[in-house]
Coordinates of C-alpha atoms in Angstrom, one line a residue:
M1 CA 0.0 0.0 0.0
I2 CA 1.4 3.4 -1.0
R3 CA 0.9 6.0 1.7
V4 CA 0.3 9.5 0.3
L5 CA 0.2 13.0 1.9
I6 CA -1.6 15.7 -0.1
A7 CA -0.2 19.3 0.3
D8 CA -2.3 22.0 -1.4
D9 CA -3.8 25.2 -0.1
Q10 CA -7.1 24.7 -1.9
G11 CA -9.5 22.5 0.1
M12 CA -11.5 21.4 -2.9
V13 CA -8.3 20.2 -4.7
R14 CA -7.2 18.2 -1.6
T15 CA -10.7 16.7 -1.3
G16 CA -10.8 15.7 -5.0
F17 CA -7.4 14.1 -4.9
T18 CA -8.2 12.3 -1.7
V19 CA -11.5 10.9 -3.0
F20 CA -9.9 9.6 -6.2
L21 CA -6.7 8.2 -4.8
S22 CA -8.4 6.6 -1.9
A23 CA -10.5 4.6 -4.4
Q24 CA -7.3 3.0 -5.7
P25 CA -6.7 -0.5 -4.3
D26 CA -2.9 0.2 -3.8
I27 CA -3.0 3.8 -2.5
Q28 CA -3.9 5.2 0.9
V29 CA -4.2 8.9 1.6
V30 CA -2.9 9.3 5.2
G31 CA -3.2 13.0 5.6
E32 CA -3.5 16.5 4.1
A33 CA -1.7 19.8 4.5
A34 CA -2.7 23.4 3.6
D35 CA 0.8 24.9 3.3
G36 CA 4.4 23.9 3.0
R37 CA 5.2 24.2 6.7
E38 CA 2.3 22.0 7.7
A39 CA 3.4 19.5 5.0
I40 CA 6.8 19.1 6.7
R41 CA 5.2 18.6 10.1
R42 CA 2.6 16.2 8.8
A43 CA 5.2 14.2 6.9
A44 CA 7.2 13.8 10.1
E45 CA 4.1 12.5 11.9
L46 CA 2.7 10.3 9.2
A47 CA 5.8 9.0 7.3
P48 CA 4.1 8.9 3.9
D49 CA 5.8 7.2 0.9
V50 CA 4.8 10.0 -1.5
V51 CA 3.9 13.7 -0.9
L52 CA 1.8 15.4 -3.6
M53 CA 3.2 19.0 -3.3
D54 CA 1.6 22.1 -4.7
V55 CA 4.0 24.8 -5.7
R56 CA 2.2 28.0 -4.7
M57 CA 1.1 27.8 -1.1
P58 CA 1.1 30.3 1.8
V59 CA 3.5 30.2 4.8
M60 CA 6.0 28.2 2.8
N61 CA 5.8 27.3 -0.9
G62 CA 6.1 23.8 -2.3
L63 CA 9.7 24.2 -3.5
E64 CA 11.0 25.4 -0.2
A65 CA 9.1 22.7 1.6
T66 CA 10.5 20.0 -0.7
R67 CA 14.0 21.2 -0.2
E68 CA 13.6 21.1 3.6
L69 CA 11.7 17.9 3.6
L70 CA 14.4 16.1 1.6
S71 CA 17.4 17.6 3.3
G72 CA 16.9 15.8 6.6
G73 CA 18.2 12.4 7.5
G74 CA 16.4 9.1 7.6
R75 CA 14.2 7.9 4.8
P76 CA 12.4 10.9 3.3
P77 CA 9.3 10.5 1.2
K78 CA 9.3 10.9 -2.6
V79 CA 7.9 14.3 -3.7
L80 CA 5.6 14.7 -6.7
I81 CA 5.3 18.4 -7.6
L82 CA 1.7 19.4 -8.7
T83 CA 1.1 22.8 -10.2
T84 CA -1.1 24.7 -12.7
F85 CA 2.0 26.7 -13.8
D86 CA 3.9 25.1 -16.6
L87 CA 7.1 27.2 -16.2
D88 CA 10.7 26.3 -16.9
D89 CA 12.0 27.6 -13.5
Y90 CA 9.5 25.5 -11.6
V91 CA 10.7 22.3 -13.4
Y92 CA 14.3 23.1 -12.8
E93 CA 14.0 24.2 -9.2
A94 CA 11.7 21.4 -8.3
L95 CA 14.2 18.8 -9.5
R96 CA 17.1 20.7 -7.9
A97 CA 15.2 20.6 -4.6
G98 CA 15.0 16.8 -4.9
A99 CA 11.6 16.2 -6.3
S100 CA 11.1 12.9 -8.1
G101 CA 8.4 14.1 -10.5
F102 CA 6.5 17.0 -11.9
L103 CA 2.9 16.9 -12.9
L104 CA 0.4 19.5 -14.1
K105 CA -2.9 19.7 -12.4
D106 CA -4.7 19.3 -15.7
A107 CA -3.5 15.7 -15.9
S108 CA -6.2 13.1 -15.8
A109 CA -7.1 11.2 -12.7
A110 CA -5.6 8.0 -14.1
Q111 CA -2.4 9.9 -14.9
L112 CA -2.3 11.1 -11.3
A113 CA -2.6 7.6 -9.8
E114 CA 0.0 6.3 -12.2
A115 CA 2.3 9.2 -11.3
V116 CA 2.1 8.3 -7.6
R117 CA 2.9 4.6 -8.4
V118 CA 5.9 5.6 -10.6
V119 CA 7.4 7.9 -8.1
A120 CA 6.8 5.5 -5.2
A121 CA 8.6 2.8 -7.1
G122 CA 11.7 5.0 -7.2
D123 CA 11.5 6.1 -10.8
A124 CA 11.4 9.7 -12.0
L125 CA 8.3 11.1 -13.6
L126 CA 9.6 13.3 -16.4
A127 CA 7.4 13.5 -19.4
P128 CA 9.3 14.2 -22.7
Q129 CA 8.0 17.8 -22.8
V130 CA 9.2 18.4 -19.2
T131 CA 12.6 17.0 -20.0
R132 CA 12.9 19.2 -23.0
R133 CA 12.2 22.3 -20.9
L134 CA 14.7 21.1 -18.3
I135 CA 17.4 20.7 -21.0
H136 CA 16.5 24.2 -22.3
E137 CA 17.1 25.5 -18.8
F138 CA 20.5 24.0 -18.6
A139 CA 21.4 25.5 -22.0
R140 CA 20.2 28.9 -20.7
L141 CA 22.3 28.6 -17.6
G142 CA 25.4 28.1 -19.6
A143 CA 28.5 26.1 -18.6
P144 CA 28.1 23.1 -16.3
R145 CA 29.3 23.3 -12.7
P146 CA 32.7 21.9 -11.8
S147 CA 32.8 18.2 -12.7
A148 CA 32.7 15.6 -9.9
G149 CA 35.5 13.7 -11.7
R150 CA 36.3 11.3 -8.8
R151 CA 32.8 10.1 -8.4
L152 CA 32.3 9.7 -12.2
A153 CA 35.6 7.7 -12.3
E154 CA 33.9 5.2 -10.0
L155 CA 31.5 4.2 -12.7
T156 CA 32.3 1.5 -15.2
E157 CA 32.3 2.3 -18.9
R158 CA 28.9 0.7 -19.3
E159 CA 27.5 2.5 -16.3
T160 CA 28.6 5.8 -17.7
E161 CA 27.0 4.9 -21.0
V162 CA 23.7 4.1 -19.2
L163 CA 23.8 7.3 -17.2
T164 CA 24.3 9.3 -20.4
L165 CA 21.2 7.6 -21.9
V166 CA 19.2 8.2 -18.8
A167 CA 20.1 11.9 -19.0
Q168 CA 18.7 11.9 -22.5
A169 CA 15.3 10.8 -21.0
L170 CA 15.3 7.3 -22.4
S171 CA 13.4 4.6 -20.6
N172 CA 14.9 1.4 -19.4
Q173 CA 13.4 -0.5 -22.3
E174 CA 14.7 2.1 -24.8
I175 CA 18.2 1.9 -23.3
A176 CA 18.0 -1.9 -23.4
D177 CA 17.1 -1.8 -27.1
K178 CA 19.9 0.7 -27.9
L179 CA 22.5 -1.4 -26.0
F180 CA 21.2 -4.8 -27.1
V181 CA 20.8 -6.0 -23.5
A182 CA 17.9 -7.1 -21.3
E183 CA 15.8 -4.5 -19.5
Q184 CA 16.6 -6.0 -16.2
T185 CA 20.3 -5.5 -16.9
V186 CA 19.7 -1.8 -17.5
K187 CA 17.8 -1.6 -14.2
T188 CA 20.8 -3.2 -12.5
H189 CA 23.1 -0.7 -14.0
V190 CA 20.9 2.3 -13.1
G191 CA 20.7 1.1 -9.5
R192 CA 24.5 0.9 -9.3
V193 CA 24.9 4.3 -10.8
L194 CA 22.5 5.8 -8.3
M195 CA 24.3 4.1 -5.4
K196 CA 27.8 5.1 -6.5
L197 CA 26.9 8.7 -7.1
G198 CA 24.7 9.0 -4.0
L199 CA 21.6 9.9 -6.0
R200 CA 18.0 9.2 -5.0
D201 CA 16.4 8.5 -8.4
R202 CA 16.5 9.1 -12.2
A203 CA 15.5 12.7 -11.8
Q204 CA 18.6 13.5 -9.7
A205 CA 20.6 11.4 -12.2
I206 CA 19.5 13.7 -15.1
V207 CA 20.3 16.8 -13.2
W208 CA 23.7 15.4 -12.1
A209 CA 24.7 14.4 -15.6
Y210 CA 24.0 17.9 -17.0
E211 CA 25.5 19.8 -14.1
N212 CA 28.7 17.8 -14.3
G213 CA 29.1 18.1 -18.1
L214 CA 28.6 14.4 -18.8
V215 CA 25.8 15.4 -21.3
R216 CA 25.4 18.8 -22.8
P217 CA 22.2 20.4 -24.2
G218 CA 21.8 19.5 -27.9
E219 CA 23.7 16.2 -27.7

């Protein structure tokens, strides 16, 4: 059962999400929060697997709450950012803050439930259009940050190759087809890459690859 906390300042939105997600056989809504500060407090109390986090909330916005929520120790929840604002800086800042996914509120109910499942499973929820905007943002920011050469050197040649393809937003199956290996083999490589680089999921892997110059916009 996937435990979910819903953080949104609009009561009707919280109620709608709660009603739909509670109807799913594998999802349990364990609580709600009306602002970012309350989301942090409720997450500490309820230990959800996934937090649905709105961006624009009073007291503390969703990006600040995500950053604080994921900077602590222990086993933090996955964060799925929900917003009506389809803006580049939200995508970039949400992922930089440690969010595992980004979903617009006009997504269908079925897409919302599937997003919760994807994020809970440890995968990143990055639709192709979101990834394109993220890459555009890296291009706008210019040169990558200083490369983490030592950590990159810990990867095998195949792991580096897999990370490069992950950063290009390819799925495990697409990577497997490209490298002529089994999908399970790709999943194993991705898991080792995340462990060696100290990353939480594919979203962080994409950000890391671009910020460290492993992949550059346009490649």
